[in-house]
XYZ file of C-alpha atoms in Angstrom:
688
model
C -15.921 6.493 20.935
C -12.153 7.031 20.877
C -10.154 5.776 17.903
C -6.383 5.628 17.546
C -4.683 5.287 14.164
C -1.034 4.199 14.074
C 1.099 4.234 10.937
C 4.686 2.964 11.170
C 7.051 4.668 8.736
C 10.730 4.269 8.025
C 11.693 7.177 10.291
C 8.688 8.065 12.453
C 5.644 6.277 13.847
C 2.628 8.554 13.371
C -0.373 8.474 15.664
C -3.744 10.215 15.773
C -6.470 10.107 18.412
C -10.004 11.012 17.350
C -13.061 11.286 19.556
C -16.126 10.598 17.391
C -18.460 12.304 19.885
C -16.623 15.584 20.492
C -14.778 15.763 17.160
C -11.480 16.369 18.997
C -8.316 15.246 17.206
C -4.839 14.974 18.700
C -1.665 13.912 16.889
C 1.647 12.511 18.061
C 4.918 11.277 16.571
C 7.633 9.030 17.976
C 10.746 7.591 16.389
C 10.220 4.206 14.771
C 11.949 1.316 16.553
C 13.206 -0.821 13.633
C 14.329 -3.676 15.878
C 10.681 -4.196 16.917
C 8.120 -1.656 15.676
C 5.610 -2.757 18.331
C 7.794 -1.047 20.951
C 7.430 2.322 19.221
C 3.726 1.733 18.597
C 2.943 1.138 22.270
C 5.240 3.986 23.336
C 3.384 6.283 20.961
C -0.087 5.169 22.083
C 0.820 5.710 25.733
C 2.338 9.112 24.914
C -0.816 10.071 23.046
C -2.996 9.031 25.987
C -0.807 11.028 28.376
C -1.085 14.152 26.207
C -4.866 13.739 26.025
C -5.160 13.128 29.764
C -6.791 9.735 29.191
C -6.104 6.342 30.754
C -5.149 3.694 28.162
C -8.360 1.828 28.981
C -10.350 4.749 27.488
C -9.292 3.807 23.935
C -11.958 1.781 22.106
C -10.235 0.886 18.828
C -6.654 0.830 17.553
C -6.193 0.716 13.779
C -2.703 -0.046 12.557
C -0.839 0.215 9.270
C 2.246 -2.002 9.236
C 5.217 -2.547 6.935
C 6.338 -5.837 8.502
C 5.257 -7.962 5.514
C 6.503 -5.421 2.963
C 9.919 -5.110 4.584
C 10.280 -8.881 4.919
C 9.687 -9.214 1.174
C 11.859 -6.250 0.142
C 14.754 -7.302 2.371
C 14.151 -11.017 1.681
C 14.136 -11.762 5.393
C 11.262 -14.137 5.838
C 10.789 -17.694 6.990
C 12.542 -20.699 5.512
C 9.634 -22.209 3.578
C 8.559 -25.487 2.100
C 6.132 -26.265 -0.741
C 4.004 -29.314 -1.433
C 2.636 -29.323 -4.965
C 1.282 -31.493 -7.765
C 3.716 -33.977 -9.278
C 5.320 -32.436 -12.352
C 4.993 -28.841 -11.074
C 7.898 -28.651 -8.649
C 9.643 -25.904 -10.613
C 6.717 -23.616 -11.453
C 7.998 -21.135 -8.841
C 11.350 -21.056 -10.661
C 10.215 -21.149 -14.290
C 7.556 -18.447 -14.046
C 6.166 -17.231 -17.361
C 7.613 -16.197 -20.688
C 7.441 -12.556 -19.552
C 10.605 -11.384 -17.851
C 11.253 -8.083 -16.044
C 13.501 -6.985 -18.949
C 12.531 -8.706 -22.176
C 15.804 -8.334 -24.058
C 18.460 -8.470 -21.354
C 20.598 -11.601 -21.063
C 22.099 -10.430 -17.762
C 18.970 -9.437 -15.906
C 18.225 -10.465 -12.345
C 14.988 -12.446 -12.121
C 13.790 -12.237 -8.498
C 12.002 -15.578 -8.282
C 15.166 -17.286 -9.521
C 17.830 -15.141 -7.825
C 16.122 -15.061 -4.408
C 13.481 -17.829 -4.402
C 10.806 -17.807 -1.753
C 11.146 -21.595 -1.491
C 14.468 -23.331 -2.176
C 14.225 -26.266 -4.569
C 15.322 -28.801 -1.957
C 12.285 -27.829 0.109
C 9.801 -28.260 -2.751
C 8.063 -31.663 -2.668
C 5.636 -33.210 -5.141
C 2.735 -35.572 -4.548
C 0.416 -37.489 -6.812
C -3.031 -35.937 -7.353
C -4.988 -34.332 -10.171
C -8.151 -32.282 -10.483
C -9.564 -31.292 -13.856
C -11.605 -28.346 -15.151
C -14.186 -27.024 -15.609
C -15.542 -27.920 -12.144
C -12.549 -29.447 -10.390
C -13.559 -33.103 -10.616
C -11.087 -35.558 -9.064
C -9.206 -37.387 -11.821
C -6.433 -38.847 -9.629
C -7.030 -39.098 -5.849
C -4.604 -37.462 -3.462
C -1.765 -39.817 -2.459
C -2.014 -39.176 1.271
C 1.032 -41.276 2.107
C 3.148 -39.029 -0.145
C 1.856 -35.927 1.636
C 2.753 -37.508 4.962
C 6.251 -38.318 3.721
C 6.727 -34.752 2.455
C 5.539 -33.290 5.768
C 7.973 -35.472 7.708
C 10.853 -34.499 5.412
C 10.111 -30.785 5.818
C 9.854 -31.137 9.576
C 13.178 -32.977 9.681
C 14.725 -30.140 7.628
C 13.571 -27.591 10.199
C 10.877 -26.059 7.962
C 7.980 -24.671 9.962
C 6.171 -22.654 7.263
C 4.679 -24.716 4.441
C 2.702 -23.684 1.358
C 0.420 -26.161 -0.391
C -0.464 -25.470 -4.011
C -2.151 -27.977 -6.319
C -3.187 -27.630 -9.937
C -6.810 -26.475 -10.372
C -7.347 -26.209 -6.611
C -9.086 -22.890 -7.253
C -11.946 -24.929 -8.701
C -12.026 -27.456 -5.857
C -9.918 -27.103 -2.684
C -10.618 -30.622 -1.404
C -7.079 -31.958 -1.978
C -5.356 -28.928 -0.492
C -7.542 -29.026 2.594
C -6.901 -32.714 3.168
C -3.169 -32.156 2.652
C -3.227 -29.457 5.339
C -4.851 -31.868 7.773
C -2.111 -34.429 7.136
C 0.683 -31.855 7.452
C -0.660 -30.660 10.804
C -0.948 -34.232 12.027
C 2.753 -34.721 11.311
C 3.931 -31.178 12.083
C 1.394 -29.547 14.455
C 3.396 -26.341 14.984
C 3.709 -25.615 11.255
C 2.317 -22.439 9.670
C 0.379 -23.838 6.687
C -0.825 -21.813 3.704
C -3.238 -23.067 1.032
C -3.163 -21.456 -2.397
C -6.942 -21.941 -2.607
C -7.321 -19.803 0.522
C -5.067 -16.871 -0.382
C -5.601 -16.750 -4.175
C -8.450 -18.962 -5.429
C -8.012 -18.153 -9.107
C -6.276 -19.394 -12.223
C -2.629 -18.668 -13.197
C -0.723 -21.285 -11.247
C 2.604 -19.397 -11.194
C 1.054 -16.332 -9.588
C -1.180 -18.426 -7.308
C 1.710 -20.584 -6.091
C 3.873 -17.454 -5.669
C 1.167 -15.759 -3.599
C 0.896 -18.837 -1.383
C 4.691 -18.987 -1.069
C 4.837 -15.271 -0.163
C 2.175 -15.818 2.498
C 4.296 -18.629 3.912
C 7.455 -16.507 3.630
C 6.140 -13.464 5.543
C 3.541 -15.282 7.626
C 5.444 -16.270 10.772
C 7.059 -12.837 11.070
C 3.729 -11.000 10.687
C 1.903 -13.421 12.997
C 4.549 -13.041 15.691
C 4.581 -9.247 15.338
C 0.814 -8.975 15.695
C 0.893 -11.282 18.729
C 3.652 -9.181 20.340
C 1.745 -5.989 19.631
C -1.469 -7.365 21.131
C 0.481 -8.491 24.178
C 2.235 -5.149 24.650
C -1.032 -3.221 24.270
C -2.715 -5.466 26.838
C 0.220 -5.101 29.235
C -0.046 -1.315 28.839
C -3.682 -1.407 29.953
C -5.432 -1.195 26.578
C -8.458 -3.383 26.033
C -9.137 -1.807 22.633
C -9.957 -3.841 19.528
C -6.929 -4.021 17.226
C -7.453 -4.021 13.463
C -4.802 -4.051 10.743
C -4.966 -2.184 7.436
C -5.041 -4.503 4.414
C -3.761 -3.765 0.918
C -7.320 -3.478 -0.429
C -8.050 -0.313 1.549
C -10.019 -1.974 4.344
C -9.095 -3.159 7.810
C -9.202 -6.764 8.993
C -9.015 -8.480 12.343
C -5.791 -9.787 13.807
C -7.137 -13.332 13.401
C -7.519 -12.765 9.650
C -4.020 -11.300 9.423
C -2.568 -14.292 11.268
C -4.092 -16.586 8.616
C -3.454 -14.437 5.531
C -0.614 -12.019 6.284
C -0.059 -11.501 2.555
C -3.116 -9.184 2.586
C -0.991 -6.592 4.454
C 1.726 -6.215 1.798
C 0.685 -2.580 1.127
C -0.820 -1.897 4.537
C 0.786 1.494 5.217
C 0.609 2.979 1.705
C -3.048 1.935 1.359
C -3.910 3.981 4.439
C -2.231 6.971 2.814
C -4.503 6.808 -0.229
C -7.553 6.665 2.039
C -6.270 9.619 4.031
C -5.562 11.606 0.876
C -9.034 10.916 -0.487
C -10.560 11.945 2.850
C -8.598 15.207 2.880
C -9.494 16.058 -0.713
C -13.139 15.412 0.051
C -13.055 18.025 2.826
C -12.509 20.650 0.117
C -14.838 19.081 -2.427
C -12.031 17.693 -4.619
C -12.768 14.259 -6.109
C -9.992 13.866 -8.705
C -6.804 13.539 -6.725
C -3.224 12.349 -6.938
C -2.180 11.289 -3.453
C 1.474 12.132 -2.785
C 2.714 10.618 0.472
C 6.370 11.424 1.149
C 7.942 10.080 4.311
C 11.479 9.545 5.449
C 12.312 6.652 3.114
C 9.842 6.547 0.239
C 7.159 8.355 -1.737
C 3.844 6.598 -2.424
C 1.583 7.693 -5.263
C -2.094 6.794 -5.668
C -4.875 7.946 -7.986
C -8.399 8.837 -6.865
C -10.913 9.465 -9.663
C -14.380 10.751 -8.822
C -13.793 9.880 -5.184
C -12.880 6.228 -5.851
C -9.426 4.681 -5.838
C -8.456 2.060 -8.379
C -7.375 -1.474 -7.562
C -4.271 -2.899 -9.186
C -4.837 -5.474 -11.923
C -3.270 -8.929 -12.120
C -0.532 -7.565 -14.371
C 0.367 -4.778 -11.915
C 0.380 -6.466 -8.495
C 4.099 -6.927 -7.908
C 5.914 -6.689 -4.584
C 9.720 -6.986 -4.421
C 9.673 -8.360 -7.959
C 7.164 -11.133 -7.208
C 3.677 -11.249 -8.798
C 0.918 -11.569 -6.210
C -2.761 -12.330 -6.689
C -4.171 -10.422 -3.758
C -6.440 -7.353 -3.878
C -4.399 -4.155 -3.636
C -4.994 -0.466 -4.152
C -3.011 0.669 -7.182
C -0.040 2.354 -5.507
C 3.375 3.170 -6.908
C 6.321 3.531 -4.521
C 9.769 4.960 -5.151
C 12.783 5.401 -2.889
C 12.487 9.158 -2.422
C 11.928 10.785 0.951
C 13.357 13.091 3.555
C 16.079 10.583 4.428
C 17.104 9.857 0.809
C 20.859 10.098 0.408
C 22.441 12.319 -2.255
C 25.611 11.019 -3.862
C 27.724 10.914 -6.997
C 27.734 7.372 -8.381
C 30.587 5.428 -9.958
C 29.770 6.850 -13.374
C 29.862 10.443 -12.139
C 26.068 10.900 -12.165
C 24.393 12.886 -9.396
C 21.733 10.727 -7.714
C 19.313 11.077 -4.828
C 17.963 7.834 -3.319
C 16.784 5.142 -3.208
C 19.243 4.576 -0.338
C 18.009 6.212 2.859
C 19.545 7.249 6.155
C 16.482 5.704 7.841
C 15.420 6.418 11.423
C 18.854 5.853 12.938
C 21.166 7.586 12.382
C 18.863 9.539 10.058
C 19.791 12.819 8.356
C 22.791 14.677 9.758
C 20.436 17.457 10.897
C 18.841 15.053 13.401
C 22.041 15.080 15.433
C 22.216 11.298 15.750
C 25.513 10.786 14.012
C 24.362 10.777 10.388
C 27.194 11.549 7.967
C 25.483 11.263 4.566
C 23.855 14.293 2.871
C 20.096 13.835 2.640
C 17.038 15.672 1.323
C 16.237 16.870 4.851
C 19.733 18.335 5.192
C 19.226 20.204 1.918
C 15.984 21.735 3.228
C 17.750 22.834 6.409
C 20.614 24.448 4.464
C 18.125 26.276 2.223
C 16.230 27.651 5.208
C 13.032 25.785 4.360
C 12.952 23.862 7.630
C 12.873 26.138 10.661
C 15.095 24.533 13.351
C 13.177 25.836 16.354
C 9.800 24.726 14.925
C 10.677 21.183 13.832
C 8.085 18.768 15.297
C 6.586 21.761 17.044
C 9.869 22.420 18.812
C 10.032 18.886 20.272
C 13.152 17.988 18.266
C 16.141 20.263 17.698
C 17.829 20.366 14.286
C 21.616 20.525 14.004
C 22.123 23.180 11.315
C 25.925 22.957 11.460
C 25.854 19.201 10.846
C 23.531 19.646 7.861
C 25.789 22.333 6.395
C 28.852 20.119 6.852
C 27.452 17.174 4.875
C 26.066 19.413 2.114
C 29.440 21.212 1.933
C 31.188 17.873 1.432
C 28.760 17.046 -1.389
C 29.191 20.506 -2.928
C 32.977 20.164 -2.899
C 32.760 16.957 -4.920
C 30.439 18.621 -7.425
C 32.310 21.916 -7.648
C 29.223 23.857 -6.556
C 28.339 26.293 -3.816
C 26.546 25.044 -0.721
C 23.201 26.499 -1.859
C 23.550 25.250 -5.443
C 24.312 21.711 -4.241
C 21.338 21.754 -1.877
C 19.029 23.035 -4.638
C 20.433 20.315 -6.884
C 19.434 17.675 -4.342
C 15.846 18.959 -4.331
C 15.749 19.331 -8.127
C 16.776 15.705 -8.631
C 14.448 14.240 -6.015
C 11.519 16.356 -7.296
C 12.160 15.118 -10.831
C 12.187 11.532 -9.566
C 8.860 12.091 -7.829
C 7.304 13.794 -10.871
C 8.419 10.937 -13.128
C 6.849 8.426 -10.757
C 3.543 10.303 -10.974
C 3.798 10.395 -14.781
C 4.137 6.597 -14.792
C 0.745 6.299 -13.046
C -1.003 9.045 -15.012
C 0.392 10.080 -18.393
C 1.577 6.561 -19.220
C -1.900 5.233 -18.388
C -3.800 7.815 -20.413
C -4.626 10.094 -17.460
C -3.970 13.829 -17.735
C -2.594 14.913 -14.331
C -3.553 18.520 -15.063
C -7.159 17.592 -14.329
C -6.267 16.477 -10.809
C -5.250 18.150 -7.566
C -2.089 16.933 -5.840
C -2.684 15.977 -2.195
C 0.723 16.432 -0.532
C 1.178 14.780 2.841
C 3.538 12.715 4.914
C 6.273 14.422 6.859
C 7.953 15.664 3.666
C 5.118 15.897 1.110
C 4.195 19.566 1.757
C 7.872 20.514 1.406
C 7.874 19.211 -2.173
C 4.230 19.431 -3.283
C 4.304 22.772 -5.108
C 7.557 22.056 -6.953
C 6.414 18.607 -8.073
C 3.019 19.958 -9.155
C 4.742 22.651 -11.219
C 6.741 19.996 -13.099
C 3.522 18.180 -13.971
C 1.426 21.197 -14.910
C -0.900 20.626 -11.947
C -2.530 23.857 -10.826
C -3.541 23.041 -7.260
C -1.950 21.371 -4.239
C -4.034 20.272 -1.241
C -2.239 20.072 2.098
C -4.406 18.118 4.613
C -5.144 19.317 8.159
C -2.473 17.048 9.676
C -0.191 16.165 6.741
C 2.390 14.225 8.704
C -0.177 11.796 10.039
C -2.574 11.624 7.066
C -1.930 7.890 6.681
C -2.811 7.406 10.337
C -5.955 9.486 9.774
C -6.737 7.349 6.719
C -6.821 4.335 9.014
C -9.607 5.965 10.996
C -11.690 6.474 7.831
C -11.489 2.791 6.852
C -14.093 0.039 7.084
C -13.859 -3.703 7.537
C -13.398 -5.098 4.058
C -13.251 -8.666 2.807
C -12.849 -10.034 -0.722
C -14.123 -13.262 -2.225
C -13.382 -14.570 -5.725
C -14.364 -17.414 -8.049
C -12.775 -18.184 -11.403
C -15.651 -18.544 -13.888
C -14.268 -18.867 -17.453
C -17.469 -18.277 -19.353
C -17.844 -16.831 -22.824
C -20.537 -14.337 -23.744
C -21.940 -16.679 -26.416
C -22.651 -19.500 -23.943
C -23.327 -18.116 -20.485
C -24.351 -20.421 -17.643
C -26.404 -17.897 -15.682
C -27.319 -20.397 -12.968
C -23.641 -21.059 -12.245
C -22.893 -17.331 -12.118
C -25.784 -16.850 -9.698
C -24.542 -19.754 -7.551
C -21.002 -18.326 -7.501
C -22.216 -14.898 -6.385
C -24.481 -16.462 -3.739
C -21.646 -18.626 -2.419
C -19.259 -15.691 -2.168
C -21.860 -13.507 -0.478
C -22.462 -16.258 2.099
C -18.707 -16.532 2.663
C -18.417 -12.768 3.194
C -21.411 -12.781 5.553
C -19.790 -15.502 7.646
C -16.528 -13.547 7.969
C -18.331 -10.333 8.866
C -20.426 -12.130 11.475
C -17.250 -13.514 13.043
C -16.044 -9.906 13.371
C -19.218 -8.785 15.103
C -20.744 -7.070 12.055
C -24.377 -7.779 11.168
C -24.211 -8.989 7.531
C -27.576 -7.367 6.883
C -26.002 -3.982 7.615
C -22.970 -4.648 5.426
C -22.546 -3.411 1.873
C -21.848 -6.025 -0.802
C -20.310 -5.039 -4.114
C -20.101 -7.383 -7.092
C -17.561 -7.229 -9.899
C -16.299 -9.308 -12.809
C -12.919 -9.595 -14.532
C -13.463 -9.659 -18.293
C -11.383 -9.752 -21.463
C -11.804 -10.276 -25.162
C -11.211 -13.855 -26.272
C -7.504 -14.255 -26.950
C -6.353 -11.514 -24.572
C -3.928 -12.336 -21.765
C -5.241 -10.003 -19.053
C -8.568 -8.743 -17.789
C -10.276 -5.515 -16.822
C -12.491 -5.333 -13.750
C -15.988 -3.898 -14.055
C -18.798 -3.549 -11.507
C -21.786 -5.879 -11.626
C -25.002 -4.442 -10.238
C -26.857 -6.244 -7.436
C -30.032 -8.174 -8.087
C -31.158 -11.287 -9.876
C -28.587 -12.692 -12.280
C -30.199 -12.670 -15.701
C -29.221 -11.911 -19.272
C -29.847 -8.194 -18.913
C -27.608 -7.865 -15.854
C -24.700 -9.591 -17.606
C -25.231 -7.621 -20.832
C -24.951 -4.372 -18.891
C -21.752 -5.598 -17.251
C -20.314 -6.485 -20.667
C -21.215 -2.995 -21.918
C -19.226 -1.573 -18.988
C -16.304 -3.752 -20.029
C -16.347 -2.318 -23.581
C -16.361 1.202 -22.104
C -13.538 0.355 -19.711
C -11.475 -1.147 -22.534
C -11.926 1.989 -24.625
C -10.895 4.174 -21.682
C -7.830 2.027 -20.927
C -6.595 1.297 -24.453
C -8.334 3.801 -26.711
C -10.477 1.283 -28.580
C -13.125 -1.400 -28.040
C -14.682 -4.261 -30.068
C -18.410 -4.373 -29.226
C -19.055 -7.312 -31.575
C -16.176 -9.452 -30.242
C -16.522 -12.463 -27.976
C -16.072 -11.525 -24.309
C -14.824 -13.900 -21.610
C -15.886 -13.611 -17.982
C -12.757 -14.840 -16.218
C -13.353 -14.121 -12.522
C -16.329 -13.138 -10.413
C -15.800 -11.104 -7.232
C -17.691 -9.924 -4.183
C -16.421 -7.312 -1.737
C -18.058 -7.103 1.664
C -17.813 -3.809 3.555
C -18.770 -3.457 7.203
C -18.870 0.199 8.156
C -16.960 1.353 11.222
C -17.205 4.544 13.327
C -15.573 7.522 11.609
C -13.909 10.676 12.922
C -15.762 13.954 12.523
C -14.524 16.499 9.952
C -11.895 18.746 11.544
C -13.058 21.986 13.035
C -11.372 25.020 11.475
C -9.026 26.963 13.698
C -10.379 30.257 15.063
C -9.742 32.795 12.329
C -7.163 35.443 13.141
C -5.478 38.205 11.221
C -2.515 37.541 8.956
C -0.332 39.563 11.279
C -1.231 37.322 14.222
C -0.452 34.234 12.135
C 3.058 35.364 11.220
C 5.787 33.857 13.376
C 8.673 35.848 11.922
C 10.518 36.690 8.740
C 13.409 34.583 7.537
C 15.531 34.110 4.435
C 15.047 30.976 2.383
C 16.813 29.955 -0.811
C 14.833 29.462 -4.026
C 15.886 29.161 -7.662
C 15.496 32.528 -9.376
C 16.278 32.467 -13.104
C 17.952 29.105 -12.528
C 20.337 30.334 -9.829
C 20.044 30.054 -6.020
C 18.979 33.278 -4.380
C 18.106 34.165 -0.780
C 14.603 35.594 -0.622
C 12.784 37.234 2.286
C 10.192 34.677 3.367
C 7.357 34.967 5.876
C 6.884 32.106 8.352
C 3.321 31.437 9.518
C 1.814 29.216 12.218
C -0.837 27.089 10.569
C -3.249 27.122 13.502
C -3.420 30.932 13.336
C -4.000 31.344 9.599
C -7.090 33.355 8.662
C -9.587 31.497 6.489
C -9.879 32.505 2.860
C -7.157 35.154 2.907
C -4.582 34.579 0.127
C -0.886 34.547 0.995
C 1.596 35.121 -1.820
C 4.774 33.056 -1.884
C 7.448 32.738 -0.876
C 6.082 31.615 2.462
C 6.604 28.811 4.952
C 3.844 27.375 7.127
C 4.895 25.470 10.243
C 2.942 23.004 12.346
C 3.782 20.093 14.616
C 3.906 17.328 12.024
C 5.256 18.989 8.870
C 6.350 22.173 7.126
C 4.626 23.538 4.018
C 6.683 25.481 1.477
C 4.971 27.993 -0.822
C 7.526 28.936 -3.520
C 7.596 32.305 -5.293
C 4.793 32.634 -7.820
C 2.373 30.494 -5.797
C -0.536 31.506 -3.561
C -1.773 29.799 -0.415
C -5.259 29.910 1.135
C -6.543 28.186 4.283
C -10.022 26.894 3.452
C -13.003 26.074 5.651
C -12.489 22.331 5.128
C -9.305 22.488 7.149
C -6.947 22.152 4.179
C -4.327 24.501 2.813
C -4.783 25.103 -0.928
C -1.749 26.154 -2.950
C -2.451 27.459 -6.439
C 0.292 27.696 -9.033
């Protein structure tokens, strides 16, 4: 079976082809086409097939990580949306909660007020009311009011409509009937129900999630349809699956209905790829460090498992979203990040990026701003004739010119300015990792740093040194690790029920019914995707908190009959999780079960572990000697540096830094004082 993984980045689109029978792996990169990423995707797939000598029809599956939804939210370029909600709740999307991004600022920018997903004039209210605890109908839905609202939105040119009613997570009957009426009046509308995308309590977050789905939905739906059409026109009959934020892949039909599940599509694939690479060398505690052209994404893998973001942490573009996501932190720091002196005289690098076009000056496409990539070129850490395996020439003179202009403004030498660019961006990256580790009670020194992406191996050792991390893992194909992560993914679907039960009065029958209902829902979705539910893996979980707390912690619930012992063991896990997260627990306190969850996982074919390159001598692996600039006693100094071809490195033979390792998709820098070893798992291990 032949699998293709495609990850669209800000600068390059990365592709990998894996044959599950022969174990062969081939990689490819093309420039991203920002005007329509599907163009670059299909161009890359066809280029990959040509390099492999295969007809497009030979590809069985295409797995895709996309940033369409993320970019639409970050750039606030989505659909003009409407909202139909319960009378009296028109302004929930504007009011939000008492928490604000900056508690004490009177001049702060509040995203949901400054750039609303739904303008107030397009928010309509209707009469209806459901009541807890089971969602009984107190006031019937005023269907004529829904019809009037649908007509008004259609007349205003609104074709994407969110419907969010109070307590619909307990009973979706009113939302579903409202959708039927809206489609009767406005058949071409894209309709989102809050009970479909986020069936849980917290109406502000639930309504916001529904509004975000409506905001990004048409753009994502149209992109996926274009991509399917282009792939078919190119002769591919392969199944297309899209990476979701939860670390699984879903069908295009699911994405068309719930595009909000792809908000962290690309970064999620990177965490999977990093975990896969670390596992090749037996490392299970990992910090994944994915640095591309525009951003750096950080994830945490503990004992081989990645953590999912909690309700208090799932924010995209300043909006809270109730959708399952891997816990990933992203900052604007990458190879295209622009170095500048700001209005206050401070030296900054990023978050602004030169992007794919014109890109860094060294790309020779007309870029005029100094970037991180230009600094690497000036310092001799990127070898011009080996960039992208020699497929792309670097303009050294252009890189020197932009760094010289920066240096003149700073009163520094060319080399000192370039080192300053790297020092600042490395500090930014290290601080981002601290925010996900040290600030959460995790000691990064007990983890290995998995450095990948086109720029990750250039920075991995320096960032690890700042954090006290002793080992850096560079995957077999660092520049396309996210694309490889796509190939290691499974079909994954989430179901959720809000329970609101206290430990002193549990309704075990209701809990059992909720789990059974969710498992049936998951089985139905897997069956629709051609997966036998009996072969799928179901995982239960519960969100719990102490009575009076505002947020929950998620703990696993073992399979089997729901009885008192099963729930007691889950509550014991909650106490342990609370102690690990906050440093204390209250075993005698009342515990609330807030949400119940089921995750359904349908396993997919996986690529074989990479075969190690034939071992050669160190002399055969050396390409040449060069001079690269490193900081020695705080000052830039040119140091004789050996350049090696990765595919020729002997296994297990240590190489003392400084050294540079080149390959098609990235360059690995081994600074002075570090040692590199190529291991049998296919990784490079850098020890500090």
